[in-house]
XYZ file of C-alpha atoms in Angstrom:
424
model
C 38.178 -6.058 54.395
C 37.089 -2.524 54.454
C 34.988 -1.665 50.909
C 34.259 2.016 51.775
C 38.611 2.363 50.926
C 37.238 2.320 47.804
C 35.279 4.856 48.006
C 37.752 7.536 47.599
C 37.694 6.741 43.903
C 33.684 7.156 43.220
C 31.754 9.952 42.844
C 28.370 9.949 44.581
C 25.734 12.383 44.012
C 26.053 13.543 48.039
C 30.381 14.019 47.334
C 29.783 15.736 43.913
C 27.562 18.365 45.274
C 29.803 19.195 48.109
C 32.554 19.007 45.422
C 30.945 22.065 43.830
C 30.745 24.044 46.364
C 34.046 25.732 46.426
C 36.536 23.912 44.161
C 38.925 25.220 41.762
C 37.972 24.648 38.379
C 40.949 24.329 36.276
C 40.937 23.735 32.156
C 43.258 21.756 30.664
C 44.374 23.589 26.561
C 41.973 21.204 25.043
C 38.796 22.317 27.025
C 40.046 25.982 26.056
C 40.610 25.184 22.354
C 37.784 23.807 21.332
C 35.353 26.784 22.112
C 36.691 27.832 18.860
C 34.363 25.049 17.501
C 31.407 25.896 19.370
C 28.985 27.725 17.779
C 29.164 31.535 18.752
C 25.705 31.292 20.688
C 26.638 28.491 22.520
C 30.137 29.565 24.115
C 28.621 32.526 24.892
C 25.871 31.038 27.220
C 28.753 29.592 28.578
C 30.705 33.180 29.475
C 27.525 34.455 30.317
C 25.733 32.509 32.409
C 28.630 29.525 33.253
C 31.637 31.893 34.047
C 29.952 34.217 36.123
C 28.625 31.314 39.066
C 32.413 30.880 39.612
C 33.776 34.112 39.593
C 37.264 33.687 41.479
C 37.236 29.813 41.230
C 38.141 29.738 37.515
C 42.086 28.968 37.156
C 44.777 27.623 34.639
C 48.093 26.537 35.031
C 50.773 28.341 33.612
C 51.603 25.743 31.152
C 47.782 25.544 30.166
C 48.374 29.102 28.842
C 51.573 28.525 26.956
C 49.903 26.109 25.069
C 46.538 27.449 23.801
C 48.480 30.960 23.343
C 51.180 29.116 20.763
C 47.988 27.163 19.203
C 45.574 30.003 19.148
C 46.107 31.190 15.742
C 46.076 27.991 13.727
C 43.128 27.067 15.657
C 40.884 29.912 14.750
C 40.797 28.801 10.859
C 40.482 24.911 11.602
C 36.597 25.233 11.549
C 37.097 26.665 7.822
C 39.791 23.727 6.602
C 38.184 20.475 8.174
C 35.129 21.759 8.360
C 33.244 23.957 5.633
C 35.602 23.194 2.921
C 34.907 19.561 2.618
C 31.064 20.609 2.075
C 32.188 23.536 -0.616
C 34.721 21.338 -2.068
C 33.457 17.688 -2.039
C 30.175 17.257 -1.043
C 28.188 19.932 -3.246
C 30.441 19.378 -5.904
C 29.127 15.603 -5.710
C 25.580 16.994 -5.706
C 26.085 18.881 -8.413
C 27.148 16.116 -10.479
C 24.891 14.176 -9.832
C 21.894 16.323 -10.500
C 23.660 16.470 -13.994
C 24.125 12.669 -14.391
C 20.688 11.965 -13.659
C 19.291 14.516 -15.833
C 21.256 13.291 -18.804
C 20.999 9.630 -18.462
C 17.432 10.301 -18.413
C 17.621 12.375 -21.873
C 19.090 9.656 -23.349
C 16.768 6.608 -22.524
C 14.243 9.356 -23.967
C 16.282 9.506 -27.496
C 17.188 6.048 -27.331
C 13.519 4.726 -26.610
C 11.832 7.108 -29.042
C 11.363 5.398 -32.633
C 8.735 2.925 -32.538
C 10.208 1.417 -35.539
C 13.062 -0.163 -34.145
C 13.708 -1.335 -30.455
C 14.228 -0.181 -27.477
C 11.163 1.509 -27.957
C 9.002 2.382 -24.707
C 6.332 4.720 -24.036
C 7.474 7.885 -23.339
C 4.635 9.561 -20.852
C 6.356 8.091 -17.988
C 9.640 9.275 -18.814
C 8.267 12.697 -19.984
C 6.884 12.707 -16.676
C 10.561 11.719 -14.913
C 12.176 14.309 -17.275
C 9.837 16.939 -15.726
C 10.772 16.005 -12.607
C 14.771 15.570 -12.987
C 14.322 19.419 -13.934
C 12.550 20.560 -11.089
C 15.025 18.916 -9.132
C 18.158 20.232 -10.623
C 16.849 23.602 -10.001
C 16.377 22.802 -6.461
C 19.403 21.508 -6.218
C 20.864 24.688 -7.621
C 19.274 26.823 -5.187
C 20.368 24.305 -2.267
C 24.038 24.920 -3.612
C 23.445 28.858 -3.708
C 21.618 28.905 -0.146
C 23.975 26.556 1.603
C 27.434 28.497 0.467
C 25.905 31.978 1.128
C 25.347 30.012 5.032
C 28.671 28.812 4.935
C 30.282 32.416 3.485
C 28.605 33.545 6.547
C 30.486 31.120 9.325
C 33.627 31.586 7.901
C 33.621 35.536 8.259
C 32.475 35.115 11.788
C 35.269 32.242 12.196
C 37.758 34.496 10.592
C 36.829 37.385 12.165
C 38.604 36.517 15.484
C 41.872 36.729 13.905
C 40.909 40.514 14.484
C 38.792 40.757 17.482
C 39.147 37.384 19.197
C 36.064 37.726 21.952
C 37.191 33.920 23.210
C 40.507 34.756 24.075
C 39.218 38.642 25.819
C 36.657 36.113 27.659
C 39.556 33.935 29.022
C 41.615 36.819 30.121
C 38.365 38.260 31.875
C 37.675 35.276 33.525
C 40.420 32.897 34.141
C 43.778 33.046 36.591
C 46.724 32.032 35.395
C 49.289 30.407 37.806
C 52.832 31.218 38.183
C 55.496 30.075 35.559
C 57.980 27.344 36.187
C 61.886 28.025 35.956
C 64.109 25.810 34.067
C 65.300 24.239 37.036
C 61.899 23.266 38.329
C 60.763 21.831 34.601
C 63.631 19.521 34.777
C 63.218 18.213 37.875
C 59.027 17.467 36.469
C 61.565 15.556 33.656
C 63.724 13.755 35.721
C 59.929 12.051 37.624
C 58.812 12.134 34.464
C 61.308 9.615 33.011
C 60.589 6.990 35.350
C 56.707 7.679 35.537
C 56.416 6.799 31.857
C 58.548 4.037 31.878
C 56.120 2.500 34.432
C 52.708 3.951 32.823
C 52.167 6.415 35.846
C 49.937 9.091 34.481
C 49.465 11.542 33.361
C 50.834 12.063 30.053
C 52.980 8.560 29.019
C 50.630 8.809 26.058
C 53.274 11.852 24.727
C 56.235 10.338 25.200
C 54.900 8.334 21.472
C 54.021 11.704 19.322
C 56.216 14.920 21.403
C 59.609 15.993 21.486
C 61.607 17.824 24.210
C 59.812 18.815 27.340
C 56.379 19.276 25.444
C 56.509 15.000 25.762
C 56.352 16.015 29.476
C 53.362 18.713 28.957
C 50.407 16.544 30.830
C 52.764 15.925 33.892
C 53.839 20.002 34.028
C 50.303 20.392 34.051
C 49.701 18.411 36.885
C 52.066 18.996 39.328
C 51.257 23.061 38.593
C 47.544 21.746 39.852
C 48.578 19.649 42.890
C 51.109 22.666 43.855
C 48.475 25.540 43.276
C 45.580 23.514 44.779
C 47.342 22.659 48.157
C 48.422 26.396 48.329
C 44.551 27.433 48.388
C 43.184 24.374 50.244
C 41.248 23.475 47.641
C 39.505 20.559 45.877
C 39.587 20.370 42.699
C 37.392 19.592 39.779
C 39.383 19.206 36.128
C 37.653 19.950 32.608
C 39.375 17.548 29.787
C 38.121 17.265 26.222
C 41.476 15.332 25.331
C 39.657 11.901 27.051
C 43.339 10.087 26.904
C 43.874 6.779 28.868
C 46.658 8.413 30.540
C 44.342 11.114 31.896
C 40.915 9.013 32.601
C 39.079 6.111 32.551
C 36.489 7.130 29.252
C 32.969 5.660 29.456
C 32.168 2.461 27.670
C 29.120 3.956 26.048
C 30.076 6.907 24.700
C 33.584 8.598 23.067
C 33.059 12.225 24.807
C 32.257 11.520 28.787
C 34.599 10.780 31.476
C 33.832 7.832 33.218
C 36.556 8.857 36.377
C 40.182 10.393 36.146
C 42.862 7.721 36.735
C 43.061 6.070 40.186
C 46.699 6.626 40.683
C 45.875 10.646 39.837
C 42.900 10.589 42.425
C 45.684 8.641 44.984
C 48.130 11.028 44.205
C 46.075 14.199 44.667
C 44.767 12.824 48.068
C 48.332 11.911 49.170
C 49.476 15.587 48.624
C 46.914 17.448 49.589
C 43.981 15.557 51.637
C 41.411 16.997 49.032
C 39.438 15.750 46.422
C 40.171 15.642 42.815
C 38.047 15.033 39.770
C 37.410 15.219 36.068
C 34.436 16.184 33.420
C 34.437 16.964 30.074
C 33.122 19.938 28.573
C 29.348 18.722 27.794
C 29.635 16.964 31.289
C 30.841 20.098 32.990
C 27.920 22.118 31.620
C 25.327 19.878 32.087
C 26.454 19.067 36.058
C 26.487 22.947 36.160
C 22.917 23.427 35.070
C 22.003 20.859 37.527
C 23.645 22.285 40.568
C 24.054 25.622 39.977
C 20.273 26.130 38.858
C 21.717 27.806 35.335
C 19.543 28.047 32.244
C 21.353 26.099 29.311
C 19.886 24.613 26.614
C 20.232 20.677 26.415
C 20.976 21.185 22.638
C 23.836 23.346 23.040
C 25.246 20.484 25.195
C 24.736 18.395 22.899
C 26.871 20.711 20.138
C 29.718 20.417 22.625
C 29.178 16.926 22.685
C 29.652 16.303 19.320
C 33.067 18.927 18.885
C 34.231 16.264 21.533
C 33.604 13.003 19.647
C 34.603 14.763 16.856
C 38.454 15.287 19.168
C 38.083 11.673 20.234
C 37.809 9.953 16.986
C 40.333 7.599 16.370
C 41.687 5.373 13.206
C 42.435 2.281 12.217
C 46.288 1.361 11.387
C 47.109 -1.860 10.208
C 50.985 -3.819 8.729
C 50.614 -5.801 5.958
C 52.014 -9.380 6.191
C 52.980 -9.194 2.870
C 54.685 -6.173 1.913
C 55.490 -4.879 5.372
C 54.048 -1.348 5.117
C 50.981 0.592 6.958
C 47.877 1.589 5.728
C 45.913 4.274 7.703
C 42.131 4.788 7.390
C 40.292 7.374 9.658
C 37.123 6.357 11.618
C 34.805 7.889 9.395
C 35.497 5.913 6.587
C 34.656 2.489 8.612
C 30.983 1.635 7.793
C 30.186 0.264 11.714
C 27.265 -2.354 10.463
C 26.879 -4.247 13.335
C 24.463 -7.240 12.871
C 22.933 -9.737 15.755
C 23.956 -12.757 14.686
C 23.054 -14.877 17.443
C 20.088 -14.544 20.356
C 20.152 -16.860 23.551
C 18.115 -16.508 26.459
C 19.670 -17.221 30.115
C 19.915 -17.106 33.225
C 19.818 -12.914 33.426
C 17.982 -12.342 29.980
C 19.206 -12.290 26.465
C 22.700 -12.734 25.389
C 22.995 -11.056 22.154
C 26.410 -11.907 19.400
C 26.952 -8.894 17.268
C 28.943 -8.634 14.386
C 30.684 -6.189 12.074
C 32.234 -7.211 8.965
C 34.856 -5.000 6.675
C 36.533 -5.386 3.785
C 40.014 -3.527 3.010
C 42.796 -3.207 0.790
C 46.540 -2.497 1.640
C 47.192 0.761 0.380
C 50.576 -0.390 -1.165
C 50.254 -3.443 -2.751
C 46.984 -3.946 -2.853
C 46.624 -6.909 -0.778
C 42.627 -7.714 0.159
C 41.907 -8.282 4.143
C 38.918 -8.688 6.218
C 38.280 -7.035 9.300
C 36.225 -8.676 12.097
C 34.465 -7.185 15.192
C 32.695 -8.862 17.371
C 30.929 -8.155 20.784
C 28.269 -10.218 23.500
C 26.004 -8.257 25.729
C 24.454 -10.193 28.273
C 22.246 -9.229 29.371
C 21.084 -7.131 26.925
C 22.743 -3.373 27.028
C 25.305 -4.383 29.384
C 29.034 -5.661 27.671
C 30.328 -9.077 28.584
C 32.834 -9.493 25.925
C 34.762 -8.333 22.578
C 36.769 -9.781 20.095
C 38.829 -8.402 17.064
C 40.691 -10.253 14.370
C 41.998 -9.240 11.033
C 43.430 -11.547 7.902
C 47.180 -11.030 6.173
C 47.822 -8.068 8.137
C 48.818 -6.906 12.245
C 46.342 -4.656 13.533
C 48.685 -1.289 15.072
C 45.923 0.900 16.314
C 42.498 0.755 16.403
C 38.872 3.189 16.723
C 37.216 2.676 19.908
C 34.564 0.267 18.336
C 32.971 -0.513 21.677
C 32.085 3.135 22.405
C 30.717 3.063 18.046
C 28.565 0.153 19.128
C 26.701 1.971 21.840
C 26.315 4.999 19.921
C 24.806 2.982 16.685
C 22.731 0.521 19.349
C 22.142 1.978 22.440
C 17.981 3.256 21.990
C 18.552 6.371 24.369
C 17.652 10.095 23.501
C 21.000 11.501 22.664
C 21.091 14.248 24.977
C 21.368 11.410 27.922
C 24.668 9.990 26.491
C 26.570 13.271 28.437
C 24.119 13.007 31.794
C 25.157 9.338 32.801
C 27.925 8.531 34.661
């Protein structure tokens, strides 16, 4: 047996630096998209002080370009709709209402505790007192409500102002090559492999074939073979930035919903096979931070961090389940899962403590109303390192489901968040 064969598919600290030497760096759309959700200082570090270091390196498929041209537009507003408005629209108008409820519910114990002739009757210096302060907090409150949509009036005219002078997309035609575009002919040909790569799970891009139509379900593969083509042409390695962290793409981290563990074996195979060079994968806040590390650049850990989060954000998934009893599917987003794990058992062995977590929830059918419990459960042994999972549900069939192992680490895991996009 011959273990360095393996090697091929790891990524040592001696092969990544000589990876960074002179490989192509290629973006897939989603790495390009979602500057339009990094704040405006942060993506410009990036221009200015990323871009730069690989003048002449930086290069996009053709495809890569058809794609974040058709989705620029309704991109540039997203920010506004899924971001800000929710605080305008939901969140302040909750706070509002609630300043008001507690200030009148306090009035009236006042008025209703007041007489001394007749009960309820209480003393009223320590609701005088509570009065005073429900007062000075409503006008806090007020002002909170003022500042925070004068902060928010401001994002939105930046956000909106790209619709008229979009710097991103001037940065990206500054910066980045585009490759040559594929005929007809040679698109269906990428259909015809496609076809039978998806029927067998061959990434990349199967994922499509469940949510596309046309050639689009084919995207991810047109993608790639415009990389393995353009790559052998220059005799280059090549390193990937992904912020779509898809199974069909890349193995994702355990610990964490925005970092690249590896790409797919078959894809690092594949890209040997054709061109005898090296091929690999980071996200965005992966990408940067490997960057400042190698390259010597000055970029602060926080900004990382922001990108980060615009990934997890990407990566968030949702729980679908089928009732048992009426047949139909209820969708609930990620967010609105409440994730309390509890340790419910301790053992110690052999290699430290095994720990038995726990996480309970309760849910309704959104048809008929049908009550179900949801149960996850997960061992570490020893402690920080996953042994096991388990996930059952009552009256229902579970269709999809959140990446609750990567939910775990991020509620459990006691490590500065900044070091959830350094480890590999």
């Amino acid at each position: 047996m011959n273990r360095k064969s393996f090697e091929k598919f790891e990524l040592s600290s001696e092969k990544e630096k000589e990876l960074w030497k002179d490989s192509l760096v290629i973006f897939d759309t989603s790495a390009l998209i979602d500057f339009y959700s990094y704040p405006k200082e942060t993506r410009q570090d990036i221009f200015n002080n990323i871009f730069p270091e690989l003048k002449d390196r930086l290069w996009i498929p053709s495809h890569v370009q058809f794609e974040y041209l058709k989705n620029r537009k309704g991109i540039i507003e997203k920010p506004i709709t899924e971001n800000y408005n929710p605080i305008k629209e939901e969140k302040l108008k909750d706070l509002i209402l609630a300043k008001s409820q507690i200030l009148k519910i306090s009035k009236e114990i006042k008025e209703e505790t007041l007489k001394p002739e007749k009960h309820p009757f209480l003393p009223q210096e320590s609701i005088d007192e509570f009065i005073l302060f429900a007062k000075e907090i409503d006008e806090k409150i007020i002002k909170f409500d003022k500042d925070i949509k004068i902060e928010i009036t401001k994002q939105e005219t930046e956000i909106k102002s790209l619709n008229d002078d979009d710097t991103i997309l001037k940065a990206f035609e500054n910066n980045l090559k585009v490759g040559e575009e594929l005929t007809h002919t040679e698109i269906m040909e990428i259909v015809k492999e496609g076809k039978l790569r998806y029927e067998f799970k061959i990434p990349p891009g199967y994922e499509d074939e469940k949510v596309k139509i046309g050639t689009q379900i084919f995207g991810d593969l047109i993608v790639w073979k415009q990389i393995l083509s353009y790559s052998k042409e220059q005799n280059k390695n090549v390193i990937f930035i992904c912020n779509d962290l898809k199974i069909d793409w890349c193995y994702k981290d355990k610990k964490t919903r925005n970092r690249i563990q590896s790409p797919r074996n078959e894809l690092i195979k594949e890209f040997r096979d054709n061109n005898k060079k090296e091929f690999w994968m980071y996200s965005q806040s992966q990408f940067i931070y490997t960057a400042k590390k190698l390259l010597k650049i000055d970029f602060e850990d926080a900004k990382i961090k922001e990108i980060s989060n615009v990934i997890s954000n990407r990566n968030k998934g949702e729980l679908i389940y089928e009732c048992e009893l009426c047949g139909n599917e209820t969708i609930i987003p990620e967010e609105n899962l409440n994730y309390e794990f509890e340790c419910i058992e301790s053992t110690e062995r052999q290699m430290g403590t095994e720990n038995h977590h726990k996480m309970e929830e309760s849910l309704k059918c959104a048809y008929c109303r049908t009550s179900t419990d949801l149960v996850y459960e997960i061992w570490e042994y020893p402690q920080y390192t996953f042994n096991s999972d388990r996930i059952s549900i009552e009256n229902a069939k579970i269709l999809k489901k959140p990446d609750f192992l990567s939910i775990f680490w991020d509620n459990h895991l006691d490590i500065p968040d900044e070091d959830m996009f350094r480890d590999r």
